[in-house]
Amino acid sequence: MNKIIEMKNISKIYRAGEVDVPALKDITVDINKGTFVSFIGPSGSGKTTLLNLIGALDTPTSGILKVDGAETGRLSTKKRAIFRGENIGFIFQDFNLISVLTVYENVEYPLLMVKETPREKRVKIVNALLEKTGMLDQKAKYPSQLSGGQKQRVAVARALTTSPRIVLADEPTANLDHDTAFMVISLMKKMRDESGVTFIFSTHDPKIVGVVDIIHTLEDGIIMKSEEVTHG
Amino acid sequence: MGNLIKIAFRNLYRQKRRTLLTIAIISVGVIAVLLFSALSGAFKNMMVGQITDSMLGHMQIHRKGYVSSLDNLPLDKTIDAKQMKKMGEILDRIPRVEAYSKRILMGGMLSNYMETTNIKVAGINPKDESIVTPLLTSRIKKGEMLKKGEILLPELVTKGMNLKVGQSIVLIVNNVDGSVNGQNLKIAGIVESVVGPTGKYGYIHIDDAVTVLRMDEPEFSEIAIRLNKISSLDKVTRQISLEIVEMKNKEGEPIFEVHSWQELSPFYNIAKMIDLMSLFINILLVAIVLISILNVMIMAVYERIKEIGTLTAIGTLPGKIRTMFLMEGLFLGFFGSVAGSIIGVILIIATKFAHITIAFGRNENILIDPAIPFDQMALITLVSTIVAVLASLQPAIKASHMDPIEALRYS
């Protein structure tokens, strides 16, 4: 399988006042295209920091990080924004939908603002994604009118709008009940199967852990264990 | 761009009360400026009109040095017939000059055969003078416009000496040689005095002035000029100055000088003060718009930090985030100033119909006629909108430079 993410000796150190706080220490890991990967670990273990680096929201202090062949740490802020718009989809724990936009407009937003896709194509893409996520009949509603599960389904659709190579999901089921969480995970897996997008999670939710292909366990900024999961 | 506009609108809509309040604050500021400008402009125009149309004219030409010794009304600093002819040719060539009136000014004594008083008199051609100072006719409270052999007397003089229209008086003056001359004149009318210099002058016919001063040929003290539009005052003053500067004495110095009403009347300072007050009110408006928009936009950025983080994370470029916030400021400023302009114009029209009158000088019941030129209103709207955008700039830049990780972590 082709590598979509290559990390070699990645470290990330934050400065808190006069003190250096290492968030990631010497991480070396590769992620293949189309896999369903999860980083697990307790709070403060470095999961979100790692996702931020992969998502080009942040740059490593040292080491080499290549996302789809691009060394994102060397890109300018503007180029990283463009890179994110073209290659990365984000799913957040708090859904982070734009409250003033409808379901349809939230999903359409990246196509308009990031990719500037023509209207006809936009309508096609957005409706197809809303149909796949089961939100087509809710497209005129605003986020405040949706349940947590519905919001996260809209967030999944939004993450996939620009046909990204990678979707990063930071604790995507943390604010959902058991059934809803399971439904959202199933939806993401279905999307992965259909589109071949690489899904990378940070979680300690066993429901996600149970469906992923690879689990990387993080502790104090170090990958303690990497294991492939065989699904029966 | 269309989507940015839509989002900006929706963001304003989601904080309806705050948006309306901000628009209302800007509107009130614009209304205040428009009303003040219209009323102060009306008062200023009325005041200027009273001064120029009663006696002064829009501008005057004198022999150099005459104005500085105006209190003495010197008879040796005059414009002779030959110079007047040349001057007439110059003025006739300028289309912006509506009319001009030649005057001979003199100081003298007035006697009703029982008592005497001092008086200043202007020798005029009634027809020309009525065009240059159109309020002269309306200032005649009793009697009518003078003819040859008649005099118009200021109200204060007639009251003090108990003079009536139709009565005869003697005007006694010194001519340029110093000899005393007198002439019998019939009182044609009584003129209301006006504020300012020359406001308490009597009037005689210019031919009578030539006679009483024993002039071989007319020599004029001043030429009062009326323009088609007072707005062209500076332009015409410059043009006449350039033309008459060519008329030089033996020493090669210009013989004549032009003065606009502003240089001749102390009321120009009041007019300037009105303009200054207008400027302060305008600065106040700018401050109102600036502070209210800045306040609202700073709040909007702080409220939407997480949202900004999301927008940045999914790849929205900083420029677009900046534009989105600038648009919100633009709409607040634009709608605030447009609403203020509409309400302001309605109030100005209402004030017009309310027929508000004031007293100015000796004139009571002068109708205030407020008006605001369209270009001034457009300028106020434009300035308010631009200030609103400028006030949004700092919060917009802050939003666009926000670190997405910090923003997403914000709760």
XYZ file of C-alpha atoms in Angstrom:
643
model
C 0.000 0.000 0.000
C 1.123 3.574 -0.680
C 2.124 5.747 2.200
C 0.045 8.893 2.521
C 1.682 10.102 5.713
C 5.339 9.711 6.630
C 6.611 10.857 9.999
C 10.268 10.549 10.865
C 11.539 11.548 14.309
C 8.800 14.115 14.806
C 8.972 16.228 17.946
C 6.801 19.082 19.043
C 7.766 21.322 21.904
C 5.532 24.098 23.213
C 6.866 26.950 25.216
C 4.924 27.735 28.377
C 6.478 30.888 29.810
C 10.097 30.032 30.474
C 9.536 26.280 30.296
C 9.672 23.995 27.259
C 6.858 21.474 27.284
C 7.420 18.505 24.939
C 4.103 17.352 23.461
C 5.515 14.796 21.018
C 8.840 13.026 21.260
C 10.586 11.392 18.331
C 7.508 10.004 16.601
C 8.178 7.820 13.611
C 5.156 6.329 11.948
C 3.758 5.848 8.458
C 0.096 5.714 7.494
C -1.097 4.071 4.308
C -3.731 5.386 1.956
C -7.311 4.393 2.624
C -6.707 3.073 6.116
C -8.853 3.662 9.176
C -6.283 4.640 11.790
C -6.728 5.561 15.400
C -4.412 7.236 17.904
C -5.456 6.385 21.393
C -4.169 7.430 24.738
C -5.046 9.401 27.842
C -5.582 13.170 27.884
C -2.341 15.044 27.339
C -0.696 12.109 25.589
C -0.240 14.133 22.372
C -3.088 12.799 20.192
C -4.520 16.192 19.232
C -1.035 17.636 18.694
C -0.271 14.818 16.291
C -3.530 15.377 14.408
C -2.783 19.108 14.244
C 0.578 18.350 12.651
C -0.901 15.902 10.137
C -3.658 18.447 9.384
C -1.079 21.172 8.666
C -2.591 23.304 11.393
C 0.767 23.268 13.120
C 4.374 22.521 12.241
C 6.752 20.117 14.005
C 9.641 21.470 16.062
C 11.914 18.859 14.509
C 11.712 15.818 12.261
C 10.251 15.237 8.826
C 6.523 15.109 8.218
C 5.231 14.406 4.740
C 1.532 14.472 4.016
C 0.710 13.081 0.591
C 4.311 13.792 -0.398
C 4.287 17.421 0.776
C 6.494 18.543 3.620
C 3.842 20.728 5.237
C 6.184 22.087 7.912
C 8.030 24.013 5.242
C 4.926 25.668 3.810
C 3.877 29.245 4.598
C 0.693 29.871 6.610
C -1.195 30.718 3.424
C 0.067 27.673 1.552
C -0.786 25.443 4.488
C -4.329 26.854 4.412
C -4.559 26.039 0.714
C -3.095 22.583 1.381
C -5.693 21.936 4.085
C -8.502 23.087 1.827
C -7.421 20.727 -0.925
C -6.277 17.665 1.004
C -7.640 17.534 4.522
C -11.111 17.168 5.940
C -11.775 17.886 9.621
C -14.308 16.424 12.009
C -14.396 17.988 15.460
C -15.567 16.768 18.827
C -17.938 19.761 19.116
C -19.018 19.458 15.456
C -18.057 23.103 14.845
C -20.780 23.762 12.322
C -21.297 27.389 11.357
C -24.419 28.350 13.206
C -25.622 30.964 10.725
C -25.565 28.561 7.810
C -28.070 25.797 7.051
C -27.069 22.141 6.820
C -26.787 22.478 3.053
C -24.744 25.690 3.293
C -22.405 24.222 5.898
C -21.596 21.329 3.584
C -21.383 23.654 0.600
C -19.127 26.147 2.407
C -15.699 24.546 1.625
C -16.627 24.282 -2.043
C -17.511 27.961 -2.158
C -14.861 29.482 0.041
C -11.991 27.113 -0.427
C -12.364 25.538 -3.851
C -14.654 28.029 -5.623
C -16.527 25.224 -7.389
C -19.176 26.139 -9.993
C -22.748 26.115 -8.731
C -23.990 23.148 -10.767
C -21.157 20.942 -9.553
C -21.615 22.176 -5.999
C -25.285 21.235 -5.919
C -24.449 17.761 -7.207
C -21.667 17.130 -4.681
C -23.526 18.534 -1.675
C -26.762 16.696 -2.387
C -24.895 13.414 -2.964
C -23.050 13.756 0.348
C -26.199 14.725 2.239
C -27.940 11.706 0.773
C -25.090 9.398 1.794
C -25.064 10.803 5.322
C -28.864 10.644 5.534
C -29.226 14.393 5.996
C -30.781 15.382 2.679
C -34.237 15.870 4.180
C -32.735 18.110 6.879
C -30.757 20.329 4.523
C -32.762 23.499 5.145
C -32.326 23.281 8.917
C -29.843 25.227 10.995
C -27.372 23.467 13.334
C -29.355 24.598 16.363
C -32.302 22.556 15.069
C -30.302 19.297 14.880
C -29.406 16.582 17.371
C -25.758 15.805 18.218
C -25.700 12.787 15.902
C -27.205 14.767 13.050
C -24.674 17.536 13.560
C -21.807 15.065 13.394
C -23.249 13.541 10.212
C -23.295 17.000 8.690
C -19.705 17.456 9.865
C -18.758 14.176 8.154
C -20.397 15.366 4.950
C -18.592 18.718 5.214
C -15.258 16.991 5.788
C -15.710 15.024 2.572
C -17.033 17.853 0.374
C -13.716 18.783 -1.174
C -12.787 15.117 -1.795
C -9.872 15.251 0.621
C -7.146 12.635 0.726
C -7.271 12.473 4.517
C -10.009 13.064 7.081
C -8.888 13.908 10.602
C -11.372 13.328 13.371
C -10.518 14.542 16.852
C -12.656 12.655 19.374
C -15.596 12.549 16.927
C -17.870 10.517 19.184
C -17.003 12.091 22.530
C -20.193 14.115 22.660
C -22.498 11.409 21.309
C -24.484 8.680 23.011
C -23.676 5.053 22.320
C -26.123 4.402 19.484
C -25.456 7.692 17.759
C -21.717 7.226 18.084
C -21.974 3.802 16.525
C -24.071 5.164 13.680
C -21.543 7.948 12.997
C -18.619 5.511 13.017
C -20.465 3.198 10.637
C -21.104 6.178 8.392
C -17.426 7.113 8.363
C -16.412 3.565 7.606
C -18.923 3.456 4.773
C -17.462 6.661 3.419
C -13.976 5.273 3.647
C -15.064 2.139 1.800
C -16.744 4.165 -0.929
C -14.179 6.908 -1.412
C -10.930 5.340 -0.277
C -10.203 8.343 1.961
C -7.771 7.835 4.828
C -9.512 8.380 8.178
C -7.353 9.232 11.184
C -8.905 9.524 14.617
C -7.810 10.557 18.014
C -9.983 8.835 20.535
C -10.298 6.685 23.588
C -13.727 5.514 22.544
C -13.695 1.669 22.392
C -16.409 1.758 19.713
C -13.940 3.399 17.324
C -11.057 1.307 18.476
C -13.101 -1.735 17.588
C -13.521 -0.807 13.924
C -10.150 0.692 12.969
C -7.425 -1.027 10.946
C -4.470 0.222 12.977
C -4.230 1.493 16.539
C -1.295 3.609 17.723
C -1.150 4.023 21.462
C 0.360 7.285 22.673
C 1.623 8.077 26.141
C 3.463 11.246 27.158
C 4.121 12.122 23.540
C 5.610 8.760 22.618
C 4.081 5.965 20.530
C 4.140 3.105 22.957
C 2.490 0.510 20.762
C 1.225 0.121 17.183
C -1.035 -2.766 16.336
C -2.992 -3.893 13.309
C -6.529 -4.968 14.042
C -7.923 -7.944 12.279
C -11.647 -7.826 11.839
C -13.334 -11.118 11.847
C -17.843 37.280 -2.810
C -21.577 36.547 -2.860
C -21.137 33.920 -0.165
C -19.065 36.289 1.963
C -21.848 38.856 1.709
C -24.415 36.224 2.658
C -22.425 35.089 5.682
C -21.776 38.676 6.751
C -25.514 39.397 6.537
C -26.395 36.281 8.476
C -23.835 37.064 11.154
C -25.414 40.475 11.596
C -28.855 38.905 11.601
C -27.994 36.397 14.335
C -27.301 39.329 16.670
C -30.417 41.236 15.626
C -30.719 43.407 18.704
C -27.071 44.404 18.728
C -27.091 45.060 14.982
C -30.193 47.220 15.235
C -28.753 49.105 18.177
C -25.512 49.806 16.308
C -27.399 50.898 13.203
C -29.570 53.109 15.417
C -26.538 54.730 17.051
C -24.965 55.493 13.676
C -28.320 56.745 12.366
C -28.755 59.099 15.303
C -25.260 60.466 14.686
C -25.972 60.993 10.988
C -29.368 62.585 11.756
C -27.722 64.959 14.229
C -25.094 65.973 11.699
C -27.623 66.429 8.885
C -30.003 68.464 11.023
C -27.241 70.593 12.458
C -25.692 71.148 9.035
C -29.066 72.018 7.501
C -30.110 74.384 10.286
C -26.731 76.029 10.757
C -26.385 76.291 6.975
C -29.816 77.904 6.759
C -28.959 80.330 9.553
C -25.644 81.140 7.930
C -27.214 81.682 4.506
C -29.925 83.835 6.030
C -27.350 85.877 7.914
C -25.117 86.264 4.878
C -28.152 87.112 2.746
C -29.252 89.789 5.202
C -25.791 91.318 5.206
C -25.088 91.202 1.485
C -28.590 91.927 0.191
C -29.345 94.800 2.556
C -26.387 97.053 1.948
C -23.029 95.431 1.324
C -23.462 93.512 -1.931
C -21.389 90.397 -2.547
C -18.194 92.351 -3.096
C -16.948 95.901 -3.462
C -14.228 97.717 -5.365
C -12.497 100.702 -3.754
C -9.504 102.846 -4.324
C -6.599 101.368 -2.382
C -6.648 102.609 1.201
C -10.330 103.551 1.196
C -11.497 100.611 3.270
C -8.883 101.197 5.942
C -10.171 104.772 6.373
C -13.835 103.860 5.905
C -14.905 105.581 9.139
C -13.888 108.960 7.674
C -15.492 108.332 4.276
C -12.634 110.148 2.515
C -13.525 112.018 -0.642
C -9.981 112.030 -1.994
C -9.793 108.248 -2.458
C -12.318 107.885 -5.214
C -12.802 106.282 -8.601
C -12.970 108.976 -11.302
C -15.251 108.854 -14.339
C -12.501 107.611 -16.674
C -11.481 104.849 -14.282
C -15.126 103.989 -13.707
C -15.644 103.553 -17.441
C -12.748 101.105 -17.586
C -14.001 99.318 -14.486
C -17.474 99.079 -16.040
C -15.994 97.445 -19.115
C -14.242 94.869 -16.936
C -17.386 94.074 -14.940
C -19.585 93.885 -18.033
C -17.259 91.226 -19.453
C -17.724 88.895 -16.474
C -20.900 86.836 -16.929
C -21.026 85.889 -13.231
C -21.538 89.567 -12.326
C -25.288 90.127 -12.210
C -25.174 93.877 -11.523
C -23.093 96.591 -9.948
C -23.949 99.841 -8.252
C -21.751 102.937 -8.087
C -21.904 104.763 -4.783
C -20.705 108.065 -3.438
C -20.415 107.913 0.335
C -20.203 110.981 2.513
C -20.539 112.069 6.090
C -22.493 115.195 6.933
C -25.086 116.954 9.023
C -28.838 116.713 8.746
C -31.017 119.636 9.763
C -34.775 119.976 10.062
C -34.280 123.742 10.611
C -34.654 123.314 14.357
C -32.087 120.730 15.252
C -29.229 118.918 13.559
C -27.616 115.518 13.746
C -24.715 113.819 12.054
C -25.434 111.280 9.341
C -23.664 109.112 6.797
C -25.200 109.081 3.366
C -24.762 106.970 0.263
C -25.401 108.519 -3.129
C -26.921 105.790 -5.273
C -28.615 105.048 -8.515
C -31.887 103.584 -7.128
C -32.368 101.226 -10.074
C -28.863 99.690 -9.862
C -28.883 99.668 -6.065
C -32.200 97.768 -5.970
C -30.639 94.971 -8.001
C -27.352 94.831 -6.083
C -29.035 95.048 -2.669
C -32.520 93.640 -3.275
C -33.533 93.947 0.388
C -33.222 97.746 0.249
C -36.779 98.114 -1.062
C -38.162 95.863 1.673
C -36.227 97.861 4.288
C -38.278 100.967 3.433
C -40.777 100.875 6.282
C -42.572 104.064 5.340
C -42.684 105.956 2.058
C -41.082 104.730 -1.127
C -37.818 104.507 -3.070
C -36.167 107.872 -3.554
C -36.090 109.972 -6.689
C -33.878 112.973 -7.463
C -34.209 115.631 -4.780
C -35.282 113.080 -2.163
C -33.642 111.235 0.705
C -34.196 107.924 2.468
C -33.447 108.330 6.164
C -32.536 105.656 8.674
C -35.248 104.896 11.196
C -33.178 105.925 14.212
C -32.560 109.413 12.837
C -36.215 110.014 11.997
C -37.303 108.835 15.440
C -34.788 111.032 17.215
C -35.704 114.123 15.228
C -39.377 113.244 14.844
C -39.170 113.404 11.048
C -41.975 112.262 8.760
C -42.142 111.157 5.131
C -42.694 114.186 2.867
C -40.965 116.632 5.201
C -38.018 118.718 3.947
C -34.581 118.588 5.458
C -31.210 120.091 4.656
C -28.164 117.917 4.108
C -24.914 119.699 4.845
C -21.614 118.172 3.747
C -17.998 119.123 3.251
C -16.720 118.665 -0.253
C -13.232 117.479 -1.116
C -11.817 121.035 -0.787
C -13.290 121.405 2.681
C -15.965 123.915 1.785
C -19.393 123.393 3.283
C -22.339 122.829 0.983
C -25.969 122.178 1.689
C -28.986 120.902 -0.217
C -32.693 120.760 0.476
C -34.141 117.292 0.164
C -37.584 115.772 0.694
C -37.869 112.647 2.849
C -38.981 109.895 0.421
C -39.002 107.122 2.984
C -37.714 105.704 6.225
C -35.369 102.742 6.027
C -34.947 100.109 8.637
C -31.413 99.939 9.968
C -29.469 96.727 9.542
C -26.662 95.262 11.559
C -23.115 95.709 10.417
C -21.132 98.576 8.898
C -23.045 100.915 6.615
C -26.281 99.548 8.056
C -27.407 102.933 9.354
C -26.753 104.990 6.210
C -29.206 107.325 4.578
C -29.591 107.336 0.795
C -29.750 110.128 -1.756
C -29.736 110.061 -5.543
C -26.232 109.906 -7.001
C -26.894 113.081 -9.040
C -27.771 114.912 -5.805
C -24.546 113.590 -4.275
C -22.551 115.016 -7.199
C -24.350 118.336 -6.753
C -23.985 118.643 -2.997
C -20.305 117.698 -3.182
C -19.784 120.226 -5.990
C -18.098 117.610 -8.183
C -17.326 118.619 -11.771
C -17.873 115.055 -12.797
C -18.923 112.072 -10.634
C -16.246 110.466 -8.498
C -17.293 107.265 -6.842
C -16.396 105.962 -3.390
C -17.132 102.356 -4.166
C -18.679 99.904 -6.560
C -20.919 97.306 -4.953
C -21.235 94.122 -6.980
C -23.848 91.376 -6.992
C -23.076 87.958 -8.454
C -25.443 85.460 -10.067
C -24.389 82.936 -7.446
C -22.623 83.727 -4.189
C -20.865 80.375 -4.463
C -18.654 81.827 -7.215
C -17.481 84.620 -4.899
C -13.871 83.474 -4.566
C -13.511 82.820 -8.276
C -14.917 86.196 -9.323
C -12.967 88.049 -6.616
C -9.792 86.518 -7.996
C -10.770 87.296 -11.572
C -11.604 90.955 -10.860
C -8.448 91.338 -8.748
C -6.359 90.051 -11.644
C -7.999 92.473 -14.072
C -7.929 95.628 -11.957
C -4.392 95.032 -10.788
C -3.407 96.214 -14.270
C -4.751 99.692 -13.456
C -1.683 101.244 -11.849
C -0.625 104.662 -10.579
C 2.496 106.573 -11.582
C 4.558 104.590 -9.095
C 3.436 101.393 -10.824
C 1.274 100.278 -7.889
C -2.285 99.012 -8.298
C -4.832 101.807 -7.733
C -7.816 99.682 -6.761
C -8.609 96.718 -4.590
C -11.459 94.227 -4.366
C -13.013 93.112 -1.106
C -15.509 90.311 -0.707
C -18.316 90.755 1.840
C -16.306 88.442 4.100
C -13.528 90.995 4.361
C -15.925 93.878 4.887
C -18.293 92.415 7.459
C -17.403 91.249 10.965
C -20.201 88.693 10.620
C -17.932 86.571 8.521
C -16.306 85.430 11.762
C -19.692 84.187 12.997
C -20.169 82.359 9.707
C -16.728 80.818 10.153
C -17.629 79.803 13.684
C -20.760 78.061 12.385
C -18.587 76.151 9.915
C -16.214 75.230 12.723
C -19.086 73.956 14.853
C -20.270 71.879 11.904
C -16.806 70.412 11.645
C -16.815 69.485 15.332
C -20.222 67.843 14.969
C -18.862 65.888 11.999
C -15.847 64.780 14.043
C -18.278 63.698 16.751
C -20.132 61.580 14.195
C -16.896 59.957 13.073
C -16.117 59.161 16.712
C -19.607 57.691 17.287
C -19.350 55.471 14.215
C -15.782 54.486 14.989
C -16.394 53.545 18.611
C -19.693 51.733 18.065
C -18.426 49.683 15.112
C -15.120 48.930 16.792
C -16.949 47.773 19.900
C -19.381 45.577 17.974
C -16.714 44.049 15.770
C -14.377 43.276 18.666
C -17.290 41.532 20.384
C -18.144 39.677 17.169
C -14.578 38.385 16.842
C -14.436 37.239 20.465
C -17.792 35.520 20.197
C -16.784 33.631 17.093
C -13.248 32.568 17.908
C -14.096 28.880 17.577
C -15.931 29.491 14.357
C -12.930 31.408 12.989
C -10.775 28.432 14.000
C -13.074 26.079 12.069
C -13.072 28.300 8.995
C -9.274 28.518 9.099
C -8.907 24.777 9.684
C -10.977 23.828 6.658
C -8.757 26.002 4.498
C -10.381 29.445 4.366
C -7.665 31.918 3.498
C -6.962 34.748 5.980
C -7.965 37.321 3.347
C -11.458 35.862 3.106
C -11.923 35.864 6.876
C -10.742 39.481 6.938
C -13.145 40.409 4.138
C -16.036 38.725 5.943
C -15.572 40.884 9.044
C -14.943 44.023 6.993
C -18.220 43.376 5.197
C -20.075 43.218 8.487
C -18.619 46.617 9.412
C -19.415 47.934 5.954
C -23.051 46.868 6.186
C -23.463 48.291 9.686
C -21.980 51.610 8.565
C -23.848 51.700 5.287
C -27.277 50.818 6.645
C -26.782 53.075 9.666
C -25.835 56.057 7.569
C -28.459 55.432 4.879
C -31.191 55.082 7.515
C -29.867 58.218 9.232
C -29.819 60.116 5.945
C -33.406 59.135 5.096
C -34.712 60.064 8.546
C -32.554 63.203 8.545
C -34.002 64.377 5.217
C -37.543 63.692 6.458
C -36.852 65.762 9.577
C -35.331 68.575 7.504
C -38.427 68.633 5.287
C -40.625 68.578 8.395
C -38.658 71.534 9.830
C -39.157 73.368 6.547
C -42.903 72.874 6.759
C -42.958 73.854 10.422
C -42.091 77.428 9.341
C -39.706 78.128 12.184
C -38.809 81.808 12.436
C -36.097 83.614 14.349
C -35.110 87.194 15.034
C -31.844 88.438 13.615
C -30.665 91.960 14.289
C -33.674 94.205 13.912
C -35.453 91.721 11.722
C -37.959 89.497 13.402
C -39.737 86.474 11.958
C -36.982 85.498 9.592
C -37.942 82.119 8.215
C -35.408 79.380 8.760
C -35.175 77.446 5.530
C -33.065 74.351 6.282
C -31.626 72.493 3.326
C -28.876 69.980 2.848
C -27.195 69.699 -0.537
C -27.267 66.180 -1.955
C -23.476 66.081 -2.316
C -23.042 66.963 1.379
C -25.496 64.251 2.376
C -23.740 61.747 0.107
C -20.410 62.762 1.627
C -21.697 62.229 5.190
C -23.041 58.781 4.205
C -19.794 57.890 2.471
C -17.591 59.087 5.336
C -19.682 57.162 7.907
C -19.453 53.998 5.806
C -15.702 54.362 5.257
C -15.152 55.025 8.969
C -17.205 51.890 9.750
C -14.966 49.814 7.470
C -11.839 51.349 8.982
C -13.129 50.612 12.489
C -13.644 46.976 11.466
C -10.126 46.695 10.148
C -8.372 45.941 13.426
C -10.852 43.230 14.559
C -10.878 41.780 11.019
C -7.077 41.574 10.917
C -7.090 40.017 14.372
C -9.586 37.384 13.196
C -7.627 36.604 10.047
C -4.356 36.202 11.969
C -5.842 33.933 14.583
C -3.979 30.689 15.265
C -6.450 27.936 14.303
C -5.279 25.613 17.080
C -5.789 28.243 19.757
C -9.104 29.230 18.199
C -10.388 25.661 18.049
C -9.365 25.098 21.664
C -11.252 28.226 22.771
C -14.400 27.634 24.754
